[in-house]
PDB file of C-alpha atoms in Angstrom:
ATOM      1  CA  UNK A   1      32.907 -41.891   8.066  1.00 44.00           C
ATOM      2  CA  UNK A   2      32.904 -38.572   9.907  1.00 42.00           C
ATOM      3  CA  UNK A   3      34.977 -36.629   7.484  1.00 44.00           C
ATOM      4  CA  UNK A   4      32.159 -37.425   5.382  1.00 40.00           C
ATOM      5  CA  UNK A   5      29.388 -36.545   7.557  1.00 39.00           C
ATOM      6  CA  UNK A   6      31.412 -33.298   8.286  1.00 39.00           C
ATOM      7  CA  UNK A   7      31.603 -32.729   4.138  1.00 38.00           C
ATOM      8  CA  UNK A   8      28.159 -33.148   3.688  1.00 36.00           C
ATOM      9  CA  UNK A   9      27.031 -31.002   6.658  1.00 37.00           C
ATOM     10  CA  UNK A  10      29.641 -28.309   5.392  1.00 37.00           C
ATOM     11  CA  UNK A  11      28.145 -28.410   1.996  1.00 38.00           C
ATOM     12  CA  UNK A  12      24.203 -28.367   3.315  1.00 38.00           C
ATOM     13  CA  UNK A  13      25.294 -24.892   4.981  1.00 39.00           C
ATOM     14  CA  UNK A  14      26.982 -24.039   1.982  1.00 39.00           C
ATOM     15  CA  UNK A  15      24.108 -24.705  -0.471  1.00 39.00           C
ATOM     16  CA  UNK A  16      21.725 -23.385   2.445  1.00 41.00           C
ATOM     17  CA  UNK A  17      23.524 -20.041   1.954  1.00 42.00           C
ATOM     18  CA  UNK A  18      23.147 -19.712  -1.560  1.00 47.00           C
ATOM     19  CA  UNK A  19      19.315 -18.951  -2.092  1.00 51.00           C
ATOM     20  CA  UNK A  20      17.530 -16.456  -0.810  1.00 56.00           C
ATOM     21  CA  UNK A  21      14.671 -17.237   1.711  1.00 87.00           C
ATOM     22  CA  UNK A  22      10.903 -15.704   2.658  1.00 95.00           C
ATOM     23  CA  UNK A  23      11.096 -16.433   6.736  1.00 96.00           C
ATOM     24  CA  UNK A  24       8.791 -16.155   9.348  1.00 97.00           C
ATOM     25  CA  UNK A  25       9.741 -13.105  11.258  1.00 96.00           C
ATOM     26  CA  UNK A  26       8.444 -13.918  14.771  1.00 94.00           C
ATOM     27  CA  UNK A  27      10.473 -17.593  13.861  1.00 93.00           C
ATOM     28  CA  UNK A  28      13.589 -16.620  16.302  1.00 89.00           C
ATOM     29  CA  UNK A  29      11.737 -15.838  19.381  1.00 88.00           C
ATOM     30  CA  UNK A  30       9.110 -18.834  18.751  1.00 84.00           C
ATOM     31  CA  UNK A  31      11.479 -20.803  21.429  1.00 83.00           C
ATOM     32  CA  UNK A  32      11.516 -17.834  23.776  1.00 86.00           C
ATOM     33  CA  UNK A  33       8.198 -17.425  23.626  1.00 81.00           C
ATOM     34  CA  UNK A  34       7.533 -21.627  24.569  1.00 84.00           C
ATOM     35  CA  UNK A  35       9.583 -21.426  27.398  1.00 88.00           C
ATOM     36  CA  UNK A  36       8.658 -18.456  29.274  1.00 88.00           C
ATOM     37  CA  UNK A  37       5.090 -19.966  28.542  1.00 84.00           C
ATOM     38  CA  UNK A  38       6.030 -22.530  30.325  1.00 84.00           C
ATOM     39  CA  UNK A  39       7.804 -20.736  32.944  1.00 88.00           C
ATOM     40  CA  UNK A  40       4.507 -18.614  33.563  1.00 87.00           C
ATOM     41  CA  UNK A  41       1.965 -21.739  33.965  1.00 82.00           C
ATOM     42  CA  UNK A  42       4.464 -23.348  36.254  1.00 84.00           C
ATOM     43  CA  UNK A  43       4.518 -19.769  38.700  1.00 85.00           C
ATOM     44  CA  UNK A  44       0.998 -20.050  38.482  1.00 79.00           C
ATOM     45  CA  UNK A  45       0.689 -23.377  40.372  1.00 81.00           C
ATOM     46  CA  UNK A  46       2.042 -22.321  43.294  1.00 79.00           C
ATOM     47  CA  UNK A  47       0.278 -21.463  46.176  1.00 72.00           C
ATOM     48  CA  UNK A  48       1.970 -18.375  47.967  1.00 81.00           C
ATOM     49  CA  UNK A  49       1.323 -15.884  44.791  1.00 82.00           C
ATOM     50  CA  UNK A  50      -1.081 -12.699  45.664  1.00 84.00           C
ATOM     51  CA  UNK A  51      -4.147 -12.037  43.669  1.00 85.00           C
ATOM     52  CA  UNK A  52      -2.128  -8.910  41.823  1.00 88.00           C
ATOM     53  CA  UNK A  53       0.904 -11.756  40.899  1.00 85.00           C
ATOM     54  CA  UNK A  54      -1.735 -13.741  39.409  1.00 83.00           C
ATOM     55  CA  UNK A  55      -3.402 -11.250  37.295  1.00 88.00           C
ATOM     56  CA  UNK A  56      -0.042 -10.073  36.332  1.00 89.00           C
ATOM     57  CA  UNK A  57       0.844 -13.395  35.709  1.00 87.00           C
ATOM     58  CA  UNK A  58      -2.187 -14.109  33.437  1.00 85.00           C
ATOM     59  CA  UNK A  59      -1.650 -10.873  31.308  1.00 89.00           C
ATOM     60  CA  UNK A  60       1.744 -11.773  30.912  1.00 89.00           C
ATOM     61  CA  UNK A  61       0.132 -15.270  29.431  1.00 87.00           C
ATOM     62  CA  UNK A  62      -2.247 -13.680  27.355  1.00 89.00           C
ATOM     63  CA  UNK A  63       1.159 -11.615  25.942  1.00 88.00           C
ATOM     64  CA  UNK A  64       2.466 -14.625  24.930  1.00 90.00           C
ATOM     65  CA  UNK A  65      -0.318 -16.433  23.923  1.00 91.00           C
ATOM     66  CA  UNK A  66      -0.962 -14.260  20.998  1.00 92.00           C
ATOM     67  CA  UNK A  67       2.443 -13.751  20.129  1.00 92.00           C
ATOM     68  CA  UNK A  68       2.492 -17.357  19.570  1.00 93.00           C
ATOM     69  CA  UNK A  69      -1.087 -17.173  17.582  1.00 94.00           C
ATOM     70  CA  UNK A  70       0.555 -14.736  14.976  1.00 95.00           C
ATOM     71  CA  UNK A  71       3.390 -16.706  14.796  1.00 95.00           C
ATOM     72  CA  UNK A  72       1.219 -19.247  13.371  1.00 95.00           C
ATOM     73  CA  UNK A  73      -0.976 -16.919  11.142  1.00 96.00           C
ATOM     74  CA  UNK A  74       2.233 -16.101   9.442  1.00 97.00           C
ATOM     75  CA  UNK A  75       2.853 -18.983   8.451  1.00 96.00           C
ATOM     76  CA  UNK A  76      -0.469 -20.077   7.451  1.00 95.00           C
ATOM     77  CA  UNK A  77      -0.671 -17.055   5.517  1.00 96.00           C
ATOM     78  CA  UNK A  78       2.924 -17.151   3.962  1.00 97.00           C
ATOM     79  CA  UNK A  79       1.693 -20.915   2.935  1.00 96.00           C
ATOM     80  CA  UNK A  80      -1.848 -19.656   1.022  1.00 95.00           C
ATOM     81  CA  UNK A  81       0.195 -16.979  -0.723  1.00 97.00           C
ATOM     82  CA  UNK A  82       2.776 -19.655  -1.683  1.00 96.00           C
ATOM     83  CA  UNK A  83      -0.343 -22.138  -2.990  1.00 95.00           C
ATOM     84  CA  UNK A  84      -2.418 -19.007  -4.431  1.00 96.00           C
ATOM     85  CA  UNK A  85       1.102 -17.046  -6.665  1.00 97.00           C
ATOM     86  CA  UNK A  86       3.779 -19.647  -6.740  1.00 96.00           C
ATOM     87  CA  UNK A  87       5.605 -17.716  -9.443  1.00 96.00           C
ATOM     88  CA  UNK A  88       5.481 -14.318  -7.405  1.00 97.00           C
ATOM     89  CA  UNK A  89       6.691 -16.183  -4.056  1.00 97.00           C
ATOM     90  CA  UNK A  90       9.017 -18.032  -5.956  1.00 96.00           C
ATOM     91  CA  UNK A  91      10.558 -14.147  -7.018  1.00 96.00           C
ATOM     92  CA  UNK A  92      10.871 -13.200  -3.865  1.00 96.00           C
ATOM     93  CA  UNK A  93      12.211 -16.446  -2.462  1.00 95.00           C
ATOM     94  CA  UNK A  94      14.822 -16.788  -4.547  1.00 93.00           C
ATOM     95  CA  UNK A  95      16.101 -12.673  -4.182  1.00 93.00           C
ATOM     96  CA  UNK A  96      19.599 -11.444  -4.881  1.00 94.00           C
ATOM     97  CA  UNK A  97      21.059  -8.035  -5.044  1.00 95.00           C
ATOM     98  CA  UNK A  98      22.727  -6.240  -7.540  1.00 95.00           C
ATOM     99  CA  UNK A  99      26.199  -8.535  -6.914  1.00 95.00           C
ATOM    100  CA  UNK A 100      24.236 -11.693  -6.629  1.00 95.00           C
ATOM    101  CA  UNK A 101      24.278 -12.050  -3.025  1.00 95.00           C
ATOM    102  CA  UNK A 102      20.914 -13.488  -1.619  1.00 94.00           C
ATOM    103  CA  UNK A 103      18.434 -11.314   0.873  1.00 96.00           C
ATOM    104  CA  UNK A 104      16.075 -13.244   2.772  1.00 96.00           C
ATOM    105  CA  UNK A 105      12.688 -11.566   3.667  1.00 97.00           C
ATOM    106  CA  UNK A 106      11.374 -11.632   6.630  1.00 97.00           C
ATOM    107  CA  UNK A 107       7.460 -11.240   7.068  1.00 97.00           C
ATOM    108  CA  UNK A 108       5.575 -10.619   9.904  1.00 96.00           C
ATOM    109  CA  UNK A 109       1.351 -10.037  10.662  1.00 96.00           C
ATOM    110  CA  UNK A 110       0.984  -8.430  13.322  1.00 95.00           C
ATOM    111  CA  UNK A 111      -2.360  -6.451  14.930  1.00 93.00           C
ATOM    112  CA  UNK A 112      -3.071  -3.009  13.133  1.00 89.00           C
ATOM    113  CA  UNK A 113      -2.212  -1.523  17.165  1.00 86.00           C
ATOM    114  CA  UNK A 114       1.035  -2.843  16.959  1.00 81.00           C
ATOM    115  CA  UNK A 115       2.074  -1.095  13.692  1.00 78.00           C
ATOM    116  CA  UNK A 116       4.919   1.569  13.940  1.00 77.00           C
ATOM    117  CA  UNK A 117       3.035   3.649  11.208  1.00 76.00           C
ATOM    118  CA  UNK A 118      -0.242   4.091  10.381  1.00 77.00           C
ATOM    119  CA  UNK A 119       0.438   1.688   6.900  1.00 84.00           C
ATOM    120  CA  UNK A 120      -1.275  -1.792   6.293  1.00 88.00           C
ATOM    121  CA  UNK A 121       2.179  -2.649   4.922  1.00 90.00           C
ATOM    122  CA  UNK A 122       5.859  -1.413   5.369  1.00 92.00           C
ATOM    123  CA  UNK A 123       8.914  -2.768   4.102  1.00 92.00           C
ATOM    124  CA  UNK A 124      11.964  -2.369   6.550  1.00 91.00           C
ATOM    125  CA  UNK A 125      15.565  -2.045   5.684  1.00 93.00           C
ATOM    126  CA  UNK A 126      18.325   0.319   5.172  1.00 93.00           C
ATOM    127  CA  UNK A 127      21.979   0.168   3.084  1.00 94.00           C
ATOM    128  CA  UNK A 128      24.537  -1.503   5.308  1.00 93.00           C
ATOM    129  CA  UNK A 129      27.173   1.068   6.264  1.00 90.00           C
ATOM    130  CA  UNK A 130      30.159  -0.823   4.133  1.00 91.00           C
ATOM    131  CA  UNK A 131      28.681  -1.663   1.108  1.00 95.00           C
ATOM    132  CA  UNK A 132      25.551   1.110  -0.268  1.00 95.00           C
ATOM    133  CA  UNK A 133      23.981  -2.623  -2.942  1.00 95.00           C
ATOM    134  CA  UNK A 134      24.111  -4.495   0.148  1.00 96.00           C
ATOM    135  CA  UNK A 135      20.845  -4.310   2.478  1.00 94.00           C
ATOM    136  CA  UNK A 136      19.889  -4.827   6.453  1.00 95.00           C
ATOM    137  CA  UNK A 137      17.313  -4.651   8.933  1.00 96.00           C
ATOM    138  CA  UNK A 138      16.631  -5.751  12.407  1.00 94.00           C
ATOM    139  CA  UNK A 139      17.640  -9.440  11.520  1.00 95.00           C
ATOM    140  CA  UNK A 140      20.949  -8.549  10.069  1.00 94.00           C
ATOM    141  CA  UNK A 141      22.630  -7.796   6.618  1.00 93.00           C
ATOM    142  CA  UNK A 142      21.356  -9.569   3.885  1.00 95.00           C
ATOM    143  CA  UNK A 143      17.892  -8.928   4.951  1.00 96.00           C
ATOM    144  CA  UNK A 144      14.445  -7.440   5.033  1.00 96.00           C
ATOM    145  CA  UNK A 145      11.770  -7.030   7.257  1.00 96.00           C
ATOM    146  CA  UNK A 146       7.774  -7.027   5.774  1.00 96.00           C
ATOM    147  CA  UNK A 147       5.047  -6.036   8.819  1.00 96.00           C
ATOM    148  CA  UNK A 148       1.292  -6.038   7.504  1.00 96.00           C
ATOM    149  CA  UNK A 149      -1.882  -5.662   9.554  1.00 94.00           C
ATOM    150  CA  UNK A 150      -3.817  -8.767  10.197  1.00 95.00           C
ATOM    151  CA  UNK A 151      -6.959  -7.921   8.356  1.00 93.00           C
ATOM    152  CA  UNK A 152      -9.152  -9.263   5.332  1.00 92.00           C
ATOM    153  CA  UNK A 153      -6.551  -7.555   2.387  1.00 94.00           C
ATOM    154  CA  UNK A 154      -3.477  -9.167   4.154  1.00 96.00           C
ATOM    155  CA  UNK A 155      -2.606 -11.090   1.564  1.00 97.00           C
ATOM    156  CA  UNK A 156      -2.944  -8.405  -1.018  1.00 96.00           C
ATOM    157  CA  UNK A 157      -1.008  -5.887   1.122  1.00 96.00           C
ATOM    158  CA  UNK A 158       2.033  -8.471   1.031  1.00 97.00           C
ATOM    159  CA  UNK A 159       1.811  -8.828  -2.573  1.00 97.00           C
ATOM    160  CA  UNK A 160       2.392  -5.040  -2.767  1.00 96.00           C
ATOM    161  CA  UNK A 161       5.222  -5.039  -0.503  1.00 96.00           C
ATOM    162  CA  UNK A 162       6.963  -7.857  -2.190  1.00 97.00           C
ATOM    163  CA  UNK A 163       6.544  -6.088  -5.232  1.00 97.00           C
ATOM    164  CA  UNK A 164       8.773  -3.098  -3.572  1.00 96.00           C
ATOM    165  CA  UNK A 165      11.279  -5.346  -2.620  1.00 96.00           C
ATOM    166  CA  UNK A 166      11.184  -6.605  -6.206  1.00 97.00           C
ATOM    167  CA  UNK A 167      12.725  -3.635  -7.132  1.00 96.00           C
ATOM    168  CA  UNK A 168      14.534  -2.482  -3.951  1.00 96.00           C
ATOM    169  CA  UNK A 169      16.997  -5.458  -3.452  1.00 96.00           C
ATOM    170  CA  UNK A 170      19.113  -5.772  -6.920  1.00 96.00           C
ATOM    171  CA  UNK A 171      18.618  -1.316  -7.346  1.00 96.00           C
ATOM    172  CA  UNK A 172      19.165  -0.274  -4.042  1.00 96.00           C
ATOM    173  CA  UNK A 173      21.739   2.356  -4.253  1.00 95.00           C
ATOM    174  CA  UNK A 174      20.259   3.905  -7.310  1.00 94.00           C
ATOM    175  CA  UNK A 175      16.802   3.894  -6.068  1.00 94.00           C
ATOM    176  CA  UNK A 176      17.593   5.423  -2.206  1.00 93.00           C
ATOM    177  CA  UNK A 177      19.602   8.363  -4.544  1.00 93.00           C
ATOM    178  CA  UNK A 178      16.395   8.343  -6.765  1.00 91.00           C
ATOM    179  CA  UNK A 179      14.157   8.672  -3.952  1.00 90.00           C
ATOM    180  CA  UNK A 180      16.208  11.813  -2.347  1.00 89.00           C
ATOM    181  CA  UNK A 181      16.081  13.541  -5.661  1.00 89.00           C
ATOM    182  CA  UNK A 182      12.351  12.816  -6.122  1.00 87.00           C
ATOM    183  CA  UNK A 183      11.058  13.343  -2.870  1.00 85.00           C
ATOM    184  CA  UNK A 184      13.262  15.846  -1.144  1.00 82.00           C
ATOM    185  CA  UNK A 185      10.679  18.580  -1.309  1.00 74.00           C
ATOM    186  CA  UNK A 186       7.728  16.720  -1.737  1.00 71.00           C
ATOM    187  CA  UNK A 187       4.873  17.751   0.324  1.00 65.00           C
ATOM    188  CA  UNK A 188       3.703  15.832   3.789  1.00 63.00           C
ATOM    189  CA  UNK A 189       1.173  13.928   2.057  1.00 55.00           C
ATOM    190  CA  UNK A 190       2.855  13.149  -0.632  1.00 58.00           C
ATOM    191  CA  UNK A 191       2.423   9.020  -1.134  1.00 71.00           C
ATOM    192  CA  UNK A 192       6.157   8.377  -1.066  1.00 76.00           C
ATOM    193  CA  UNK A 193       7.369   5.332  -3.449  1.00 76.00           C
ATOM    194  CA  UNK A 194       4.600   5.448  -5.327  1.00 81.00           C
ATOM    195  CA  UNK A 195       4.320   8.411  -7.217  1.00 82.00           C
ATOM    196  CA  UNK A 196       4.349   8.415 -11.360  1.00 81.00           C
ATOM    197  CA  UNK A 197       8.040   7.725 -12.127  1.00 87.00           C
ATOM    198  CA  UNK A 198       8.704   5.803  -9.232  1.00 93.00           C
ATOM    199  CA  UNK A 199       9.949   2.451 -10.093  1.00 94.00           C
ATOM    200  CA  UNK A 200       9.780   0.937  -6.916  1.00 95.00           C
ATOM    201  CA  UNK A 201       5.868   1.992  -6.765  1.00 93.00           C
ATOM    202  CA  UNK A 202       5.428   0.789 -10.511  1.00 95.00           C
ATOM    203  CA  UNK A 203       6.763  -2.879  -9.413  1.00 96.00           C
ATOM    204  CA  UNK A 204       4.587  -2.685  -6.152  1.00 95.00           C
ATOM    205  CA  UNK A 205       1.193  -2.277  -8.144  1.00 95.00           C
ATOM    206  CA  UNK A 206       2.142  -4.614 -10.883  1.00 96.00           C
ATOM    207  CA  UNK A 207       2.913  -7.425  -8.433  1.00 97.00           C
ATOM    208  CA  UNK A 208      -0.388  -6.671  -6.883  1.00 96.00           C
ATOM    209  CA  UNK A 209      -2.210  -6.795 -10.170  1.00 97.00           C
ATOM    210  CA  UNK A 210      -0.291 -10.319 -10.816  1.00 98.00           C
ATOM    211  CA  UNK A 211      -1.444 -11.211  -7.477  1.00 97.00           C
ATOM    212  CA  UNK A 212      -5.007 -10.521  -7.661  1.00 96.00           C
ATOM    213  CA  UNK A 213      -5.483 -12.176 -11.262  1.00 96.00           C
ATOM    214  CA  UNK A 214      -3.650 -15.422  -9.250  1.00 96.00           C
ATOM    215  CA  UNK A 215      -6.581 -14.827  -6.488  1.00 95.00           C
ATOM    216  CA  UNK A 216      -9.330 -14.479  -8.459  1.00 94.00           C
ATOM    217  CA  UNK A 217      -8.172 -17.315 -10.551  1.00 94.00           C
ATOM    218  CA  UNK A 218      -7.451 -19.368  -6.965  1.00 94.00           C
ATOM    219  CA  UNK A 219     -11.104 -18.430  -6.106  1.00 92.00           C
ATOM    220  CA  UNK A 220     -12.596 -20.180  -8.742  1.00 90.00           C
ATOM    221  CA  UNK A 221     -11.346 -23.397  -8.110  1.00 80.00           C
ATOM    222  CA  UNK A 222     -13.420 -25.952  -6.279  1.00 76.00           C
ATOM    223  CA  UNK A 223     -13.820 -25.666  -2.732  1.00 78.00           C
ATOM    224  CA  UNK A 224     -11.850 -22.684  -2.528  1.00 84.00           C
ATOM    225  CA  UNK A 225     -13.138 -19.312  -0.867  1.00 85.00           C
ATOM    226  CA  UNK A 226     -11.906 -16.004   0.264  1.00 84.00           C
ATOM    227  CA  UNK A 227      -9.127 -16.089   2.874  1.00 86.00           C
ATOM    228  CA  UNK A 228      -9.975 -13.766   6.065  1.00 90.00           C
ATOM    229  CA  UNK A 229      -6.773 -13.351   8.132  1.00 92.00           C
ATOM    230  CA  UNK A 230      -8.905 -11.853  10.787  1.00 89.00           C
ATOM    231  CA  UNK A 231     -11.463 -14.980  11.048  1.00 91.00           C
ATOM    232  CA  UNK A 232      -8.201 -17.070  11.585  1.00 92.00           C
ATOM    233  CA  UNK A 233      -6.756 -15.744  14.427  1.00 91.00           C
ATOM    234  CA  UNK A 234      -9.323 -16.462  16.524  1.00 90.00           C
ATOM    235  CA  UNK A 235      -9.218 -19.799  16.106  1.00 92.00           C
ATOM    236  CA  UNK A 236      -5.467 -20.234  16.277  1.00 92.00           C
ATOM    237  CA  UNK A 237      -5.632 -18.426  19.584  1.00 89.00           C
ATOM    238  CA  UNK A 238      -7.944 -20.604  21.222  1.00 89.00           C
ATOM    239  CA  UNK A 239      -6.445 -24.149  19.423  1.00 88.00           C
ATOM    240  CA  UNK A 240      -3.287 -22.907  21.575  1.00 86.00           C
ATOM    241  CA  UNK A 241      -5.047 -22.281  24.804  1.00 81.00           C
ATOM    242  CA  UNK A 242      -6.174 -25.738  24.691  1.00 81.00           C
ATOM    243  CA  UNK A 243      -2.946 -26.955  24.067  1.00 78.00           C
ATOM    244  CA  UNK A 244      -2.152 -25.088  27.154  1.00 73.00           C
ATOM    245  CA  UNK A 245      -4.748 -27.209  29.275  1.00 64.00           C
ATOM    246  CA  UNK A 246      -4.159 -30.224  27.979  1.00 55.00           C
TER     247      UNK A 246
END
């Protein structure tokens, strides 16, 4: 009986490893985050702690609070995308590079302060050092990391990323030799990927086209209205400081 249990569990991880996967980026440190949480409220109890520790203590909270709250937008909002473009999510869950190895993508909304460049979307990644087809970011080889500012064109911004990676993944040493070529000299404000000839740009701005005629069609279904990222955070964040008091 266990050899079978330890066949089936070997073939779940070997099936598991086959496709490609859209992931919540802030998914690894969700534990991290629940137990310094608790950690926190439990200092806070106690009696001996200065009026400083406890405002210290409370930021610290508030840190955590909404790191938690945009865990949760991101996967509300990697859901609606999923119900609004099934087809286009479906591309970019199910992504393989040029040798047919699978790249999972790893999206993550985050606050337009915390952004490292002043973009409402950025795809992450470089070419692993052994193998130029092969990409990596922050959460390893195989991978790529998607950051887009909570606002009220979330969605749409993500749509236009994917449609970079689109490209990126199974071209990726021909495009980054494409992209030296075509942008060596270009000037400071030059929009880089997306000027005419660029084929990563081209496949950005059609998936967002595909994605709006899905949203437009989504919108006139019944009971459905326009999704606002930034009215939902609000909410989440306060649904999880009640879970906190309760």
């Amino acid at each position: 009986m266990k050899s079978y249990l330890l066949v089936a569990a070997l073939l779940i991880l070997f099936l598991n490893s086959l496709f490609a996967e859209i992931k919540n980026g802030y998914e690894n440190r969700k534990l991290g985050f629940r137990i310094s949480l608790n950690r926190l409220e439990k200092i806070l109890t106690e009696d001996e702690l200065t009026h400083a520790e406890r405002r210290k203590i409370r930021q610290n909270i508030k840190l955590l609070v909404d790191f938690m709250a945009y865990h949760e937008l991101t996967d509300v909002l990697l859901k609606q995308f999923k119900i609004i473009a099934p087809g286009l999510y479906n591309e970019i869950d199910t992504l393989k590079d040029v040798k047919g190895r699978v790249v999972d993508v790893y999206v993550k909304f985050i606050p337009k302060d915390q952004a490292m460049v002043q973009a409402a979307g950025m795809a992450g990644f470089k070419q692993s050092a052994d193998d130029l087809n092969y990409c990596e970011s922050e959460y390893g080889e195989g991978s790529i990391s998607i950051n887009i500012w909570i606002w009220n064109r979330a969605l749409h911004v993500l749509s236009h990323e994917f449609g970079h990676v689109k490209y990126l993944v199974p071209n990726l040493a021909s495009y980054v030799e494409f992209y030296k070529r075509q942008y060596r000299n270009a000037p400071k404000d030059t929009s880089l990927g997306h000027t005419a000839g660029d084929p990563s740009g081209k496949s950005a701005f059609n998936f967002e086209q595909r994605f709006d005629e899905c949203y437009y069609s989504y919108l006139k279904g019944d009971s459905h209205s326009a999704i606002s990222p930034l009215a939902l955070i609000n909410p989440i964040r306060r649904n999880l400081l009640l879970q906190m008091d309760h």
